């Protein structure tokens, strides 16, 4: 619902790892941006707000053309 209300196209949201199937991937989570060394947002990390939220305590954006987990050091842009 929030993505649609923001005017983000479904195909863009899916390719960016924000939706999976018919649900928002980070639903029920507090989000933190993952930034490249340049400061650009390339992904997200989300933490459960409620214990009953589906999935692990922390989840990251799935790998995309912009986000390769093994190539990003969280917080490097703050040095």
PDB file of C-alpha atoms in Angstrom:
ATOM      1  CA  UNK A   1       0.000   0.000   0.000  1.00  0.00           C
ATOM      2  CA  UNK A   2       2.720   2.538   0.891  1.00  0.00           C
ATOM      3  CA  UNK A   3       4.676   2.002  -2.323  1.00  0.00           C
ATOM      4  CA  UNK A   4       1.570   2.447  -4.462  1.00  0.00           C
ATOM      5  CA  UNK A   5       0.606   5.571  -2.533  1.00  0.00           C
ATOM      6  CA  UNK A   6       4.104   6.958  -3.208  1.00  0.00           C
ATOM      7  CA  UNK A   7       3.662   6.439  -6.946  1.00  0.00           C
ATOM      8  CA  UNK A   8       6.403   3.801  -7.261  1.00  0.00           C
ATOM      9  CA  UNK A   9       5.731   1.437 -10.157  1.00  0.00           C
ATOM     10  CA  UNK A  10       5.410  -2.234  -9.246  1.00  0.00           C
ATOM     11  CA  UNK A  11       8.118  -3.389 -11.676  1.00  0.00           C
ATOM     12  CA  UNK A  12      10.595  -0.863 -10.227  1.00  0.00           C
ATOM     13  CA  UNK A  13       9.764  -1.879  -6.648  1.00  0.00           C
ATOM     14  CA  UNK A  14      10.193  -5.571  -7.497  1.00  0.00           C
ATOM     15  CA  UNK A  15      13.527  -5.104  -9.287  1.00  0.00           C
ATOM     16  CA  UNK A  16      14.747  -3.060  -6.306  1.00  0.00           C
ATOM     17  CA  UNK A  17      13.818  -5.826  -3.863  1.00  0.00           C
ATOM     18  CA  UNK A  18      11.058  -3.869  -2.120  1.00  0.00           C
ATOM     19  CA  UNK A  19       8.250  -6.295  -2.960  1.00  0.00           C
ATOM     20  CA  UNK A  20       8.245 -10.037  -3.275  1.00  0.00           C
ATOM     21  CA  UNK A  21       5.260 -11.648  -4.914  1.00  0.00           C
ATOM     22  CA  UNK A  22       2.223  -9.732  -3.738  1.00  0.00           C
ATOM     23  CA  UNK A  23       3.577  -8.340  -0.442  1.00  0.00           C
ATOM     24  CA  UNK A  24       5.959  -5.607   0.601  1.00  0.00           C
ATOM     25  CA  UNK A  25       9.261  -7.286   1.527  1.00  0.00           C
ATOM     26  CA  UNK A  26       9.919  -5.031   4.544  1.00  0.00           C
ATOM     27  CA  UNK A  27       6.369  -4.929   5.928  1.00  0.00           C
ATOM     28  CA  UNK A  28       6.334  -4.606   9.739  1.00  0.00           C
ATOM     29  CA  UNK A  29       9.990  -3.560   9.977  1.00  0.00           C
ATOM     30  CA  UNK A  30      12.021  -0.512  10.857  1.00  0.00           C
ATOM     31  CA  UNK A  31      14.182   0.327   7.831  1.00  0.00           C
ATOM     32  CA  UNK A  32      17.776   1.514   7.649  1.00  0.00           C
ATOM     33  CA  UNK A  33      19.289   2.621   4.344  1.00  0.00           C
ATOM     34  CA  UNK A  34      22.367   0.809   3.053  1.00  0.00           C
ATOM     35  CA  UNK A  35      24.565   3.304   1.244  1.00  0.00           C
ATOM     36  CA  UNK A  36      27.449   2.983  -1.176  1.00  0.00           C
ATOM     37  CA  UNK A  37      30.727   4.698  -0.234  1.00  0.00           C
ATOM     38  CA  UNK A  38      29.483   7.634  -2.340  1.00  0.00           C
ATOM     39  CA  UNK A  39      26.443   8.046  -0.057  1.00  0.00           C
ATOM     40  CA  UNK A  40      23.827   6.859  -2.561  1.00  0.00           C
ATOM     41  CA  UNK A  41      21.156   4.503  -1.180  1.00  0.00           C
ATOM     42  CA  UNK A  42      21.631   1.087  -2.788  1.00  0.00           C
ATOM     43  CA  UNK A  43      19.533  -1.112  -0.501  1.00  0.00           C
ATOM     44  CA  UNK A  44      17.828  -1.462   2.861  1.00  0.00           C
ATOM     45  CA  UNK A  45      18.163  -3.418   6.067  1.00  0.00           C
ATOM     46  CA  UNK A  46      15.033  -3.999   8.136  1.00  0.00           C
ATOM     47  CA  UNK A  47      14.512  -5.064  11.750  1.00  0.00           C
ATOM     48  CA  UNK A  48      11.337  -6.635  13.100  1.00  0.00           C
ATOM     49  CA  UNK A  49       9.151  -4.339  15.165  1.00  0.00           C
ATOM     50  CA  UNK A  50       6.934  -7.154  16.493  1.00  0.00           C
ATOM     51  CA  UNK A  51       8.024 -10.698  17.288  1.00  0.00           C
ATOM     52  CA  UNK A  52       5.170 -12.172  15.213  1.00  0.00           C
ATOM     53  CA  UNK A  53       6.410 -10.482  12.018  1.00  0.00           C
ATOM     54  CA  UNK A  54       7.297 -13.110   9.396  1.00  0.00           C
ATOM     55  CA  UNK A  55      10.979 -13.962   8.806  1.00  0.00           C
ATOM     56  CA  UNK A  56      14.262 -13.293  10.562  1.00  0.00           C
ATOM     57  CA  UNK A  57      14.946 -10.526  13.060  1.00  0.00           C
ATOM     58  CA  UNK A  58      16.985  -8.646  10.426  1.00  0.00           C
ATOM     59  CA  UNK A  59      16.577  -8.859   6.651  1.00  0.00           C
ATOM     60  CA  UNK A  60      18.421  -7.093   3.851  1.00  0.00           C
ATOM     61  CA  UNK A  61      17.436  -6.125   0.362  1.00  0.00           C
ATOM     62  CA  UNK A  62      17.908  -9.121  -1.941  1.00  0.00           C
ATOM     63  CA  UNK A  63      20.886  -8.767  -4.277  1.00  0.00           C
ATOM     64  CA  UNK A  64      20.168  -6.417  -7.167  1.00  0.00           C
ATOM     65  CA  UNK A  65      22.331  -4.846  -9.881  1.00  0.00           C
ATOM     66  CA  UNK A  66      23.058  -2.022  -7.382  1.00  0.00           C
ATOM     67  CA  UNK A  67      23.352  -4.042  -4.163  1.00  0.00           C
ATOM     68  CA  UNK A  68      25.873  -6.864  -3.846  1.00  0.00           C
ATOM     69  CA  UNK A  69      26.080  -7.685  -0.129  1.00  0.00           C
ATOM     70  CA  UNK A  70      29.633  -9.052  -0.353  1.00  0.00           C
ATOM     71  CA  UNK A  71      30.854  -5.763  -1.863  1.00  0.00           C
ATOM     72  CA  UNK A  72      29.324  -3.314   0.633  1.00  0.00           C
ATOM     73  CA  UNK A  73      30.627  -2.407   4.085  1.00  0.00           C
ATOM     74  CA  UNK A  74      27.749  -0.983   6.117  1.00  0.00           C
ATOM     75  CA  UNK A  75      28.491   2.566   7.299  1.00  0.00           C
ATOM     76  CA  UNK A  76      31.578   3.114   5.092  1.00  0.00           C
ATOM     77  CA  UNK A  77      30.053   6.315   3.727  1.00  0.00           C
ATOM     78  CA  UNK A  78      30.293   7.887   7.224  1.00  0.00           C
ATOM     79  CA  UNK A  79      34.110   7.803   7.420  1.00  0.00           C
TER      80      UNK A  79
END
